[in-house]
Coordinates of C-alpha atoms and ligand atoms in Angstrom, one line a residue:
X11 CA -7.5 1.2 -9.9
X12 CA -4.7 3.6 -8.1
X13 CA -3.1 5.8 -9.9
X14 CA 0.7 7.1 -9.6
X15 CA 2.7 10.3 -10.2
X16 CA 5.0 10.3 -13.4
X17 CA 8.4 11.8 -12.3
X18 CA 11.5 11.1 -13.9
X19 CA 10.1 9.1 -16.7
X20 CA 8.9 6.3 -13.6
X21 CA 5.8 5.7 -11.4
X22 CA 5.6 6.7 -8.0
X23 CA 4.1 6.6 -5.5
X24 CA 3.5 10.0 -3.0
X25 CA 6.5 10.2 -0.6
X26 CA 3.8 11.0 2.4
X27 CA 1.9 8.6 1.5
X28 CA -1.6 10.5 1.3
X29 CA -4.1 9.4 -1.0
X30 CA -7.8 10.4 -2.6
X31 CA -10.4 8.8 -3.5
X32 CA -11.4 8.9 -6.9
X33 CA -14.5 8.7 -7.9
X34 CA -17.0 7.1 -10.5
X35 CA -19.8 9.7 -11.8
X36 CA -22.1 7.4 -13.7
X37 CA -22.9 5.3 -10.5
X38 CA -21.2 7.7 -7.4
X39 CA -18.8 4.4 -6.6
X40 CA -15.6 4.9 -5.5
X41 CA -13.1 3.0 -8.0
X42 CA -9.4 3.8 -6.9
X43 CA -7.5 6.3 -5.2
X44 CA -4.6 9.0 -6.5
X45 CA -2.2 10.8 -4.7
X46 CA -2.1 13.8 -2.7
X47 CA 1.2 14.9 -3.4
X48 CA 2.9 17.2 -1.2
X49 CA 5.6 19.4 -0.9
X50 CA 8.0 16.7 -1.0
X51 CA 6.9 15.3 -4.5
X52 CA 6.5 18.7 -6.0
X53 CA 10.3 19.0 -5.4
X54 CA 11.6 15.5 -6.6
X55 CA 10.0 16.4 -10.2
X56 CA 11.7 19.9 -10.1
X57 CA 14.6 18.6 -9.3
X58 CA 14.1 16.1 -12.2
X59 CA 12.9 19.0 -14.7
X60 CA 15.9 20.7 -13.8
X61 CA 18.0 18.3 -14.8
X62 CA 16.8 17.5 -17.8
X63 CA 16.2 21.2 -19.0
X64 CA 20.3 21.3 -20.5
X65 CA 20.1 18.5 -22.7
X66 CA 15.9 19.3 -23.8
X67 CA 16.2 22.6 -24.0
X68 CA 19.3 22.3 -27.0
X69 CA 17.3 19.2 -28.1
X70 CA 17.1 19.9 -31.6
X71 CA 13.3 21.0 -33.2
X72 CA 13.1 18.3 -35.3
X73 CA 14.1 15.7 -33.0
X74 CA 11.5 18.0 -30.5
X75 CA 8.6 17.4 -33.3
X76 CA 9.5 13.7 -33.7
X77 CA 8.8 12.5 -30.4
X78 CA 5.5 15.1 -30.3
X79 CA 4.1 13.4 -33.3
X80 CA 5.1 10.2 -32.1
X81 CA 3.3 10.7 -29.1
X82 CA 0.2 11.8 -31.1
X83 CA 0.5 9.1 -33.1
X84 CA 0.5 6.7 -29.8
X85 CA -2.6 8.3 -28.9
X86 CA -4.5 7.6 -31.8
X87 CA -3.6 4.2 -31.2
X88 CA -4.9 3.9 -27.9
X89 CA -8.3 6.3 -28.5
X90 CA -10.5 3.1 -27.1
X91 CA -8.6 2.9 -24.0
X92 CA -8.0 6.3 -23.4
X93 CA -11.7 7.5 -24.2
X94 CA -13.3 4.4 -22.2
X95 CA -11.0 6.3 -19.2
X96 CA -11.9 9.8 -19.8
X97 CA -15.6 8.8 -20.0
X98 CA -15.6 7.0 -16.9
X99 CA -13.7 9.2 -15.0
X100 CA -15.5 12.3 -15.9
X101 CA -19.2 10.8 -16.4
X102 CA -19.2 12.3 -20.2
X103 CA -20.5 10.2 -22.9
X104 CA -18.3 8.1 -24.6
X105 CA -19.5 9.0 -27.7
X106 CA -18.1 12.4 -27.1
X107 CA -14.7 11.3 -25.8
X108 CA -13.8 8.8 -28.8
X109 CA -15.4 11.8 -31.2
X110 CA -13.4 15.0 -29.6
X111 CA -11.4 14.4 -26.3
X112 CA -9.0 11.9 -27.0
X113 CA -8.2 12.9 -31.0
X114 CA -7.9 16.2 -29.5
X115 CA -5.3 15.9 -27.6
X116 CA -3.9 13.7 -30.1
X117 CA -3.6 16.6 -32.1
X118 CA -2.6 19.2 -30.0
X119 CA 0.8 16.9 -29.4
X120 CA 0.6 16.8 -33.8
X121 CA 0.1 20.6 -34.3
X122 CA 2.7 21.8 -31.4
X123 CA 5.2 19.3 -33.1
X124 CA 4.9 20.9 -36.6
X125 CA 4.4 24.5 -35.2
X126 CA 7.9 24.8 -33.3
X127 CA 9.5 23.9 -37.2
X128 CA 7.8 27.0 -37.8
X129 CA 8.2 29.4 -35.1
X130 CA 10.5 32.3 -35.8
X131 CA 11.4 35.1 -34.2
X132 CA 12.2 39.1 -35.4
X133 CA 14.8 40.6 -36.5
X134 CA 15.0 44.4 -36.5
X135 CA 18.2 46.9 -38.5
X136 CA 18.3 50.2 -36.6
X137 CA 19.2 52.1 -39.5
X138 CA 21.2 55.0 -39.5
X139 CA 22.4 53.7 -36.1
X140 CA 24.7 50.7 -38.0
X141 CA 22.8 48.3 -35.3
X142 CA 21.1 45.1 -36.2
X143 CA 18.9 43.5 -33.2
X144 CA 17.8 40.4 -33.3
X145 CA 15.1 38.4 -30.6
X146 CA 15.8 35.1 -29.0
X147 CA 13.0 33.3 -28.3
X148 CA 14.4 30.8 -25.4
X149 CA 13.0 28.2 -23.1
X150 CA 12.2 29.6 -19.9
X151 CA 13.3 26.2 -17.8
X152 CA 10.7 24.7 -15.9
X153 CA 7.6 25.5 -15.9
X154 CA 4.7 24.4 -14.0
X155 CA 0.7 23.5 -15.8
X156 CA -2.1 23.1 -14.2
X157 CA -5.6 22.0 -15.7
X158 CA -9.5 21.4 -14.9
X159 CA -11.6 18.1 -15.0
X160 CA -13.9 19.0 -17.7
X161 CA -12.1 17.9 -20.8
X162 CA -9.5 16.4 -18.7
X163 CA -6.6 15.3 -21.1
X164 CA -7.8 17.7 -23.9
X165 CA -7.1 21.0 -22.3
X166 CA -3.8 18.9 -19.8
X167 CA -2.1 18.4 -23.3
X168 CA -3.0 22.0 -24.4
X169 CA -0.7 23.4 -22.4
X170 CA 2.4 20.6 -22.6
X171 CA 2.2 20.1 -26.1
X172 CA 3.5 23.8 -26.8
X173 CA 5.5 23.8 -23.3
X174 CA 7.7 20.7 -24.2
X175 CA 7.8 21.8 -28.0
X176 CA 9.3 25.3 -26.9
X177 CA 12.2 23.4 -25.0
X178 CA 10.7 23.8 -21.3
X179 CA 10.3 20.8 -18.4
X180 CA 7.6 20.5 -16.9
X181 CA 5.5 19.6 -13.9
X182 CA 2.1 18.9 -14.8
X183 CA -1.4 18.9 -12.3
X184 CA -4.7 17.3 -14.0
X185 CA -7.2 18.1 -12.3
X186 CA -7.9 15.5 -8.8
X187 CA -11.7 15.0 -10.1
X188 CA -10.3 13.5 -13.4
X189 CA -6.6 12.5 -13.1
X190 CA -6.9 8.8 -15.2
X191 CA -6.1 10.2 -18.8
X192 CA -3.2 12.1 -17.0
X193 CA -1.6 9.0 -15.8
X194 CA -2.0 6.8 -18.4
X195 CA -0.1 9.4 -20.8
X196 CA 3.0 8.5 -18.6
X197 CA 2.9 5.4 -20.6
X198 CA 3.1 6.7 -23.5
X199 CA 5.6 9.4 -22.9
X200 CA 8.2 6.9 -22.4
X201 CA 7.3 4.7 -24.9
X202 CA 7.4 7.5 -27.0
X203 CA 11.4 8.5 -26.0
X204 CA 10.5 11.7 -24.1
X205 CA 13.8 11.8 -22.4
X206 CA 12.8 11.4 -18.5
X207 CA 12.5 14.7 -16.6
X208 CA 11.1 16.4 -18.7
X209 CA 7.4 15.9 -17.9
X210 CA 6.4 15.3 -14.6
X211 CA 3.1 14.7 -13.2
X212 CA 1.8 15.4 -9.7
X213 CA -1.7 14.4 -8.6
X214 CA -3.6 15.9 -5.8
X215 CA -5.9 18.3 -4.2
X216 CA -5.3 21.7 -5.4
X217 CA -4.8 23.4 -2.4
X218 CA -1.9 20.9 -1.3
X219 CA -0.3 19.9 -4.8
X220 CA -1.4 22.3 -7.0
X221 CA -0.7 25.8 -4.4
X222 CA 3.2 23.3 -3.9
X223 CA 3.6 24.5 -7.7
X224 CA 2.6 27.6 -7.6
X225 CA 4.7 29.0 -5.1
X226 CA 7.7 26.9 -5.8
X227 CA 10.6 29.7 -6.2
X228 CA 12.1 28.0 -9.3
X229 CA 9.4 27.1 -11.3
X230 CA 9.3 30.6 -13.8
X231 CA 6.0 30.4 -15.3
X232 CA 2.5 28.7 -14.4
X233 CA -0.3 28.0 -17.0
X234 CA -3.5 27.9 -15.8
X235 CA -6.7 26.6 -16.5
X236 CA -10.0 26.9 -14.2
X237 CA -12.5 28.4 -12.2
X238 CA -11.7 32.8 -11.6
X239 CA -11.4 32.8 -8.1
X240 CA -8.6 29.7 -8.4
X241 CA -7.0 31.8 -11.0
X242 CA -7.1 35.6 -9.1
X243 CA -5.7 33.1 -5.8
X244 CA -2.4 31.9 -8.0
X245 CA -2.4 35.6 -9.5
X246 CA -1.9 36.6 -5.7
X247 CA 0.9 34.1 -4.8
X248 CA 2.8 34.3 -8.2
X249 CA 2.7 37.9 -8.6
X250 CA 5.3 38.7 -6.0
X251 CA 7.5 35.7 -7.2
X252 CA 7.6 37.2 -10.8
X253 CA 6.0 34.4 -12.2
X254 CA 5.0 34.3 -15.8
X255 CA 1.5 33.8 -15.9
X256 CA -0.9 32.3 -18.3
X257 CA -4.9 32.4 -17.0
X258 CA -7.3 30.5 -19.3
X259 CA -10.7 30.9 -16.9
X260 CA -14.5 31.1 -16.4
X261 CA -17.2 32.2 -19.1
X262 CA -20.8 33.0 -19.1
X263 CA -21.3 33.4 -22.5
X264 CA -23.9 35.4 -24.6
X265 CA -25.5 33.7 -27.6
X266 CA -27.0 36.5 -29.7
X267 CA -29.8 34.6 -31.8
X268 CA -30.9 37.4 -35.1
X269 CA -34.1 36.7 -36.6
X270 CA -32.6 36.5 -39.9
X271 CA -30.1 33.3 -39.7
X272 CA -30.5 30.2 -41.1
X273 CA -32.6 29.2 -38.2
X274 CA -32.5 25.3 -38.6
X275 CA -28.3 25.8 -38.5
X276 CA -29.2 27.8 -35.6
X277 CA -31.6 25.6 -33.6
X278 CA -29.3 22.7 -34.0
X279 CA -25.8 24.1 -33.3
X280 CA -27.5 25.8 -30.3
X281 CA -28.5 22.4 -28.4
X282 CA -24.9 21.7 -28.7
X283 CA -23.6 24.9 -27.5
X284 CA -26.1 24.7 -24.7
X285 CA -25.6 21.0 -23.6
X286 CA -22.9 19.3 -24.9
X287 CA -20.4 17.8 -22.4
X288 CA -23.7 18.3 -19.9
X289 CA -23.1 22.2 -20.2
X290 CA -19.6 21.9 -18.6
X291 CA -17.5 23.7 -21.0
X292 CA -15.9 27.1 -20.7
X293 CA -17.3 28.0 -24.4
X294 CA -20.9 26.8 -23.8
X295 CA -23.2 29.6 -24.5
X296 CA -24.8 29.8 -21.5
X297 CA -26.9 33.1 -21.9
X298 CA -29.2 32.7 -24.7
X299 CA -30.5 36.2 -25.8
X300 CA -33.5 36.0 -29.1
X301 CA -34.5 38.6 -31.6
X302 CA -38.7 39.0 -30.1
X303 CA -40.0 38.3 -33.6
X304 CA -38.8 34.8 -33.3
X305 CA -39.2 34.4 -29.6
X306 CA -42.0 32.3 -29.3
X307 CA -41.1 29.8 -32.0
X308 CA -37.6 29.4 -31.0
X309 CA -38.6 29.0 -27.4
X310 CA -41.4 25.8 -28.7
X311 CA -38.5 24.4 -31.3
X312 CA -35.6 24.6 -28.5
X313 CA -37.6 23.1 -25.8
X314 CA -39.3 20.4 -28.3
X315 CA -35.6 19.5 -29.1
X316 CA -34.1 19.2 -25.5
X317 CA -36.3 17.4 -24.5
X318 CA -35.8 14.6 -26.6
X319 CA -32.2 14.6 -25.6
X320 CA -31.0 11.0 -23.5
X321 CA -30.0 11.3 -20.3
X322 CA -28.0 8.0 -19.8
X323 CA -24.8 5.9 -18.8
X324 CA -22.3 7.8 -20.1
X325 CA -20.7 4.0 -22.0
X326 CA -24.8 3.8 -23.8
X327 CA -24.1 5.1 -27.4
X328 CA -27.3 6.8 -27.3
X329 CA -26.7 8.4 -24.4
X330 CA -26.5 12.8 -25.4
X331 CA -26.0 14.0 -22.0
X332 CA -24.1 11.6 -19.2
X333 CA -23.2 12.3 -15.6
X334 CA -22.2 15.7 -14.0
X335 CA -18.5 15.7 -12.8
X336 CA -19.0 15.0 -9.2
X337 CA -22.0 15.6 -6.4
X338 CA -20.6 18.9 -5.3
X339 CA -21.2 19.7 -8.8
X340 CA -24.5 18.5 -9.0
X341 CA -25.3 20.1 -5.9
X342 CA -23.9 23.7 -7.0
X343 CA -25.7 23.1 -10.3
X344 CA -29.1 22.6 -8.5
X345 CA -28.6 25.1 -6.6
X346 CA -28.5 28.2 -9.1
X347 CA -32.0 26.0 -10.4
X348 CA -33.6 26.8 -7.2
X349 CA -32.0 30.0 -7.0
X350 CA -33.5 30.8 -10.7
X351 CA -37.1 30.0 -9.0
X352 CA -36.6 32.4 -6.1
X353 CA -35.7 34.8 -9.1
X354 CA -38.8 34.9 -10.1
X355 CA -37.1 32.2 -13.4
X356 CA -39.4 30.0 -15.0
X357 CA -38.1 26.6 -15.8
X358 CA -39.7 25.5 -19.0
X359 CA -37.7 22.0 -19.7
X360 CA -36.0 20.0 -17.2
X361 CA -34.6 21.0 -13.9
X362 CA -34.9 17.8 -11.9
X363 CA -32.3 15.3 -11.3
X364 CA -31.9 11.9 -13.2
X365 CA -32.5 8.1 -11.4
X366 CA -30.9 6.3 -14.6
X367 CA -31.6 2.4 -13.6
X368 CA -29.3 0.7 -12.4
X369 CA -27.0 3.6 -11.7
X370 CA -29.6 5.2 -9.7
X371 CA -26.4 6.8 -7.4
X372 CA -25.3 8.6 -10.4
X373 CA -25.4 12.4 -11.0
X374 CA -27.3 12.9 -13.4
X375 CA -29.5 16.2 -14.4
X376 CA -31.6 17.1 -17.1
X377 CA -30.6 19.3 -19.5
X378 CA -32.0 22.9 -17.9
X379 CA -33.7 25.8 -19.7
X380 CA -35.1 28.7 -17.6
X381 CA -36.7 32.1 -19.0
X382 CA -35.2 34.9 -17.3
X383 CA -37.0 38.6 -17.4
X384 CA -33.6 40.4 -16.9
X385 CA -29.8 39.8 -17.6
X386 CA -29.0 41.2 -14.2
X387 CA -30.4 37.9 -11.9
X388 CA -27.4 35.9 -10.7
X389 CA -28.4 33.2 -12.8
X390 CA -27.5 35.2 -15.5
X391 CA -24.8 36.7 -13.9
X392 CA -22.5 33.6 -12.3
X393 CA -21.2 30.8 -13.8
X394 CA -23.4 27.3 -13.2
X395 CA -21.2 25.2 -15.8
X396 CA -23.8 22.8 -16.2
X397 CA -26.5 21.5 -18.3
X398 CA -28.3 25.0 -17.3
X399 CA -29.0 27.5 -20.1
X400 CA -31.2 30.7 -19.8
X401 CA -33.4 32.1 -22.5
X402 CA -34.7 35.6 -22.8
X403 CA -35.8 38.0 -26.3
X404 CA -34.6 41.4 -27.2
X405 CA -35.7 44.0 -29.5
X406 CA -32.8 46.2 -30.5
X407 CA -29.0 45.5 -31.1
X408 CA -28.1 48.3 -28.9
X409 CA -29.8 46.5 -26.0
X410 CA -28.8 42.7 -27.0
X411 CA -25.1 44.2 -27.5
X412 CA -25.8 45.8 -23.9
X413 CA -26.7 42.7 -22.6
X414 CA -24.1 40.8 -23.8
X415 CA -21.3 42.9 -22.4
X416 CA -23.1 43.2 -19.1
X417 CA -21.4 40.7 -17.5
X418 CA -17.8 40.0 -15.5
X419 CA -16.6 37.3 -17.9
X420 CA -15.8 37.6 -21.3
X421 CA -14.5 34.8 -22.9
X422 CA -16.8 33.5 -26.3
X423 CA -20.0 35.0 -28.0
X424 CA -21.9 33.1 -30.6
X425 CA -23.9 35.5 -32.8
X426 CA -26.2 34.0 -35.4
X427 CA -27.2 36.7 -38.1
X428 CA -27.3 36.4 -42.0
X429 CA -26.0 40.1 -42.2
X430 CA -22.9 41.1 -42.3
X431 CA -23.0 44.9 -41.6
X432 CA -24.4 43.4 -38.3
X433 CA -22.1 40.8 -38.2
X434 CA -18.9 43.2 -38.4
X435 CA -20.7 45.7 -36.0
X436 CA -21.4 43.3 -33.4
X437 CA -18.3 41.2 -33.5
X438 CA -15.8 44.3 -33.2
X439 CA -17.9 45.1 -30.3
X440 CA -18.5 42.2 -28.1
X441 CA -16.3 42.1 -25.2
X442 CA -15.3 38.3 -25.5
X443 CA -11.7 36.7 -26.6
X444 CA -13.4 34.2 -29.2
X445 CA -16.6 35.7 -31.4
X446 CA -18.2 32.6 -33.6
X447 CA -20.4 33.8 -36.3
X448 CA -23.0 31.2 -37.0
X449 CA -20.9 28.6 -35.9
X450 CA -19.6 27.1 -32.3
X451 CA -16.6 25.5 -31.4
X452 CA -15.4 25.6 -34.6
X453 CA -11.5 25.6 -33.8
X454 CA -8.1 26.2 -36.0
X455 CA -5.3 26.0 -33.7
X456 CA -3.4 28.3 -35.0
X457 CA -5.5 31.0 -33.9
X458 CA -5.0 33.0 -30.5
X459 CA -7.4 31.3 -27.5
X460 CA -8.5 33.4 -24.2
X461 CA -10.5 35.4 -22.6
X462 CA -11.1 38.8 -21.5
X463 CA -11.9 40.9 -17.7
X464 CA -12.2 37.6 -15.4
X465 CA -12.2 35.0 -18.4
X466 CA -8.4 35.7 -18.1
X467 CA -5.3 36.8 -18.7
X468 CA -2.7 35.8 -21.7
X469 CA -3.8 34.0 -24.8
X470 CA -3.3 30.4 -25.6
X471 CA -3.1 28.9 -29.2
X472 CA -0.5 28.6 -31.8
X473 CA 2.6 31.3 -32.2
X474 CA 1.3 32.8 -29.1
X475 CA 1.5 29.3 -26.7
X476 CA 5.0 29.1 -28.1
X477 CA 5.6 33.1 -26.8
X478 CA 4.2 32.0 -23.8
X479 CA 6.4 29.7 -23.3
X480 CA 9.6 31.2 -24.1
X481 CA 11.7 34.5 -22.9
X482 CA 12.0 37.3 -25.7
X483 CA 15.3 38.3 -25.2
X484 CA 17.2 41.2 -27.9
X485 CA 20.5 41.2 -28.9
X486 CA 21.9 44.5 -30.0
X487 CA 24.9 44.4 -32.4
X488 CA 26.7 47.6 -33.4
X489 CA 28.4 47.4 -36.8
Ligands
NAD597 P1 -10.7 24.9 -10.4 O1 -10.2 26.3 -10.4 O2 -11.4 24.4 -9.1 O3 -9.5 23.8 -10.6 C1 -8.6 23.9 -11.7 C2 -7.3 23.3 -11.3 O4 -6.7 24.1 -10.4 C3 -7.4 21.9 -10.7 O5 -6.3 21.1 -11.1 C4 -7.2 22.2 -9.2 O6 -6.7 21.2 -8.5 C5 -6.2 23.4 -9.3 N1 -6.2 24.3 -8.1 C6 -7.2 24.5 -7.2 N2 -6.8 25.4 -6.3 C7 -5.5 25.6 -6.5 C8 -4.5 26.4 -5.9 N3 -4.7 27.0 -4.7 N4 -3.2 26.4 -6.4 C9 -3.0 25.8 -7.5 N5 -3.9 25.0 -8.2 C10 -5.1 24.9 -7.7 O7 -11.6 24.6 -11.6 P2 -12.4 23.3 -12.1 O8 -13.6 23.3 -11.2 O9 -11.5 22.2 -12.1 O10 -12.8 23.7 -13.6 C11 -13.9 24.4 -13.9 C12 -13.6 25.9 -14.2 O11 -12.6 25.9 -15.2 C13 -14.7 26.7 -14.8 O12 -14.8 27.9 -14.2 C14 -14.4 26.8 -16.2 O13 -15.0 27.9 -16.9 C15 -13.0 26.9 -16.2 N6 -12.4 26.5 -17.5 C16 -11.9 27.5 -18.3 C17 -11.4 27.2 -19.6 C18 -10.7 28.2 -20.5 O14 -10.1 27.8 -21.4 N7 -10.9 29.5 -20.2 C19 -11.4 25.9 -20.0 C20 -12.0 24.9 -19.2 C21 -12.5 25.2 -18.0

């Protein structure tokens, strides 16, 4: 099936007429093509964000929720067909697109259209100076969002939801890997009465469509999510444009396991952190560090649990881990295993790739666990974002917190303790924008999403999406 760019509230197709093949993880078949969109089309959806940003930027915010929630409630109603897309394009189960993807998205549309009804701004009296000020918080115009493939219309609406609800236009980029959710939404924008112009999305290759946004004079802010280097590149070209900038990138994050949690919580929530989405999300606890009193029976419990997970077509409900996101991916993936072996790593479940019959083309993995000797190996060091976890004990907070920190990323840290001295200790000390206490992924999106040193710049979530957004402005009135 090809796919079209969404600009002006029609379908189009790219004025150059270049085009990519998109691809089919589950059996590595080719099954339509999507546009690389140039210069040329970059420019025909500002020029249609421009002109709808008068008439959507005084829209009024209940008029702005409305057609949010509408298209939430849109969503919902086509969850089959949107997660049956999002599963195929991206190779995840479809379990796990039906169960979070899809009514994720739905809700960030829901939340953003209830949250601008609540977004005020400050008001402050200089006294003694007979001065009020007061802070606008206005639209910026148009702004430009660009998003990854590994929870492809989940995080893609995370950024437009609060964009369109603050009174912005947009032009939107999904990633090329997984651009079907993407397009499909253009369907429901219109049915939904978003006025036309005032989301527009491109497809194509980042370095063509995606570096056309970026550097596009008028386009005032750029939200990004992705890999570091992608984001410190954009950081370079928008800097000199004064750009407002918004970086949502990698993680290698620590999972401090205490011997005193509630270990089955622990053992359980820990697969999932580990595996689910085949390892390929930002939050995944990817460093797996273990009090040494429990070391040995956590490492026979974890191992004796992955192991049972299904590696399968990602549209078999019993399938717990489906296809990796493309065969670069795979390849990159397998290589930091290989690497972990010359590292002196010792793989002690999985590590080989997956001939699931009948899709034997596929790219599939198992789920990886290797025992590393020291945090400083570049396994433990650099992102894999894949079904790859590393496992190694501790004996002393000071060293596990060490440990932890010892890293370039710092965007979540699961800690799994039952005390809460410990607890307060450690959280106020690890360097990471999101701390879970004996929990993961447990979100409320109210609160403030991001990540610290190269995890990021900026925080997402809530009030501060809708600051994002906007222009603080103060107006200063003498009395
Ligand atoms: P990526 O950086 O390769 O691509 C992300 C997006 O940027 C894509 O749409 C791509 O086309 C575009 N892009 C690439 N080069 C560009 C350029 N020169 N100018 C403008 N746009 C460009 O990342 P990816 O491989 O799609 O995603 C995986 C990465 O995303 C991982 O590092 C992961 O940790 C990160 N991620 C972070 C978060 C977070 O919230 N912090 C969430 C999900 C994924």
């Amino acid at each position: 099936m090809n796919i079209q760019n969404y600009i002006n509230g029609k379908f189009h197709n790219p004025i150059e007429n270049n085009w990519i093949d998109n691809y089919n993880p589950a059996n590595g078949e080719i099954y339509g093509q999507i546009p690389n969109s140039g210069k040329a089309d970059v420019e025909n959806a500002y020029n249609a964000a421009k002109a709808a940003f008068t008439k959507w930027s005084q829209t009024s915010l209940e008029e702005r929720s409305r057609i949010l929630i509408k298209i939430s409630e849109l969503l919902e109603q086509n969850l089959k067909r949107f997660a049956e897309a999002e599963s195929k394009d991206n190779g995840k189960p479809i379990s796990l697109a039906k169960a979070v993807d899809i009514p994720r998205a739905a809700s960030n549309f829901r939340f953003f259209g209830y949250a601008i009804t609540q977004f005020a701004s400050e008001s402050h009296e200089s006294v003694g100076q007979k001065a009020i000020n007061y802070t606008l918080r206005q639209p910026i115009g148009v702004v430009g969002c660009i998003s990854p493939w590994n929870l492809p219309l989940y995080l893609f609406t995370w950024k437009i939801a609060p964009a369109i609800a603050a009174g912005n236009c947009i032009i939107a980029k999904p990633s090329e890997v997984t651009p079907m959710t993407a397009y499909l939404l253009g369907e429901i924008l219109t049915e939904a009465g978003l006025p036309k112009g005032v989301l527009n999305i491109v497809h194509g290759l980042g370095a063509t469509t995606g570096q056309a946004i970026v550097e596009h004079p008028e386009i005032k802010a750029i939200s990004f999510t992705g890999g570091s280097a992608t984001g410190a590149h954009i950081a370079r070209v928008a800097a000199p444009l004064f750009k407002k900038l918004s970086l949502e990138l990698g993680g290698k994050n620590p999972n401090l396991i205490f011997a005193d949690c509630d270990y089955e919580n622990m053992l359980e929530t820990t697969v999932r952190s580990s595996f689910a989405n085949q390892g390929q999300i930002c939050l995944c606890g990817s460093r797996i560090f273990i009090e040494k009193t429990i070391y040995e029976k956590f490492k026979i419990d974890f191992v004796n649990k992955v192991e049972k997970l299904k590696v399968g077509h990602p549209s078999d409900a019993k399938t717990n881990i489906g296809a990796l996101v493309s065969k670069s991916h795979l390849e990159k993936v397998t290589h930091y295993i290989n690497l972990a072996k010359q590292e002196n790593g010792k793989i002690i479940c999985g590590g080989k790739t997956v001939s699931v019959e009948g899709y034997e083309n596929g790219y599939y993995l198992e789920p990886t666990i290797i025992e590393v000797k020291s945090n400083d190996c570049r396994i433990n060091q650099e992102e894999i974002f894949g079904p790859v976890v590393t496992i190694m004990p501790f004996t002393t907070e000071k060293d596990v917190l060490e440990m932890a920190n010892t890293v370039n990323y710092g965007l979540s840290a699961t800690l799994w303790t039952n005390n809460l001295k410990r607890t307060l200790r450690l959280s106020h000390q690890l360097q990471a924008g999101i701390v879970w206490v004996n929990t993961w992924m447990l979100r409320d999106l109210r609160t403030p999403f991001g990540g610290m040193k190269a995890s990021g710049v900026g925080r997402e979530g809530g009030f501060e999406a809708l600051r994002f957004f906007t222009e603080a402005k103060n107006v200063c009135i003498k009395y």
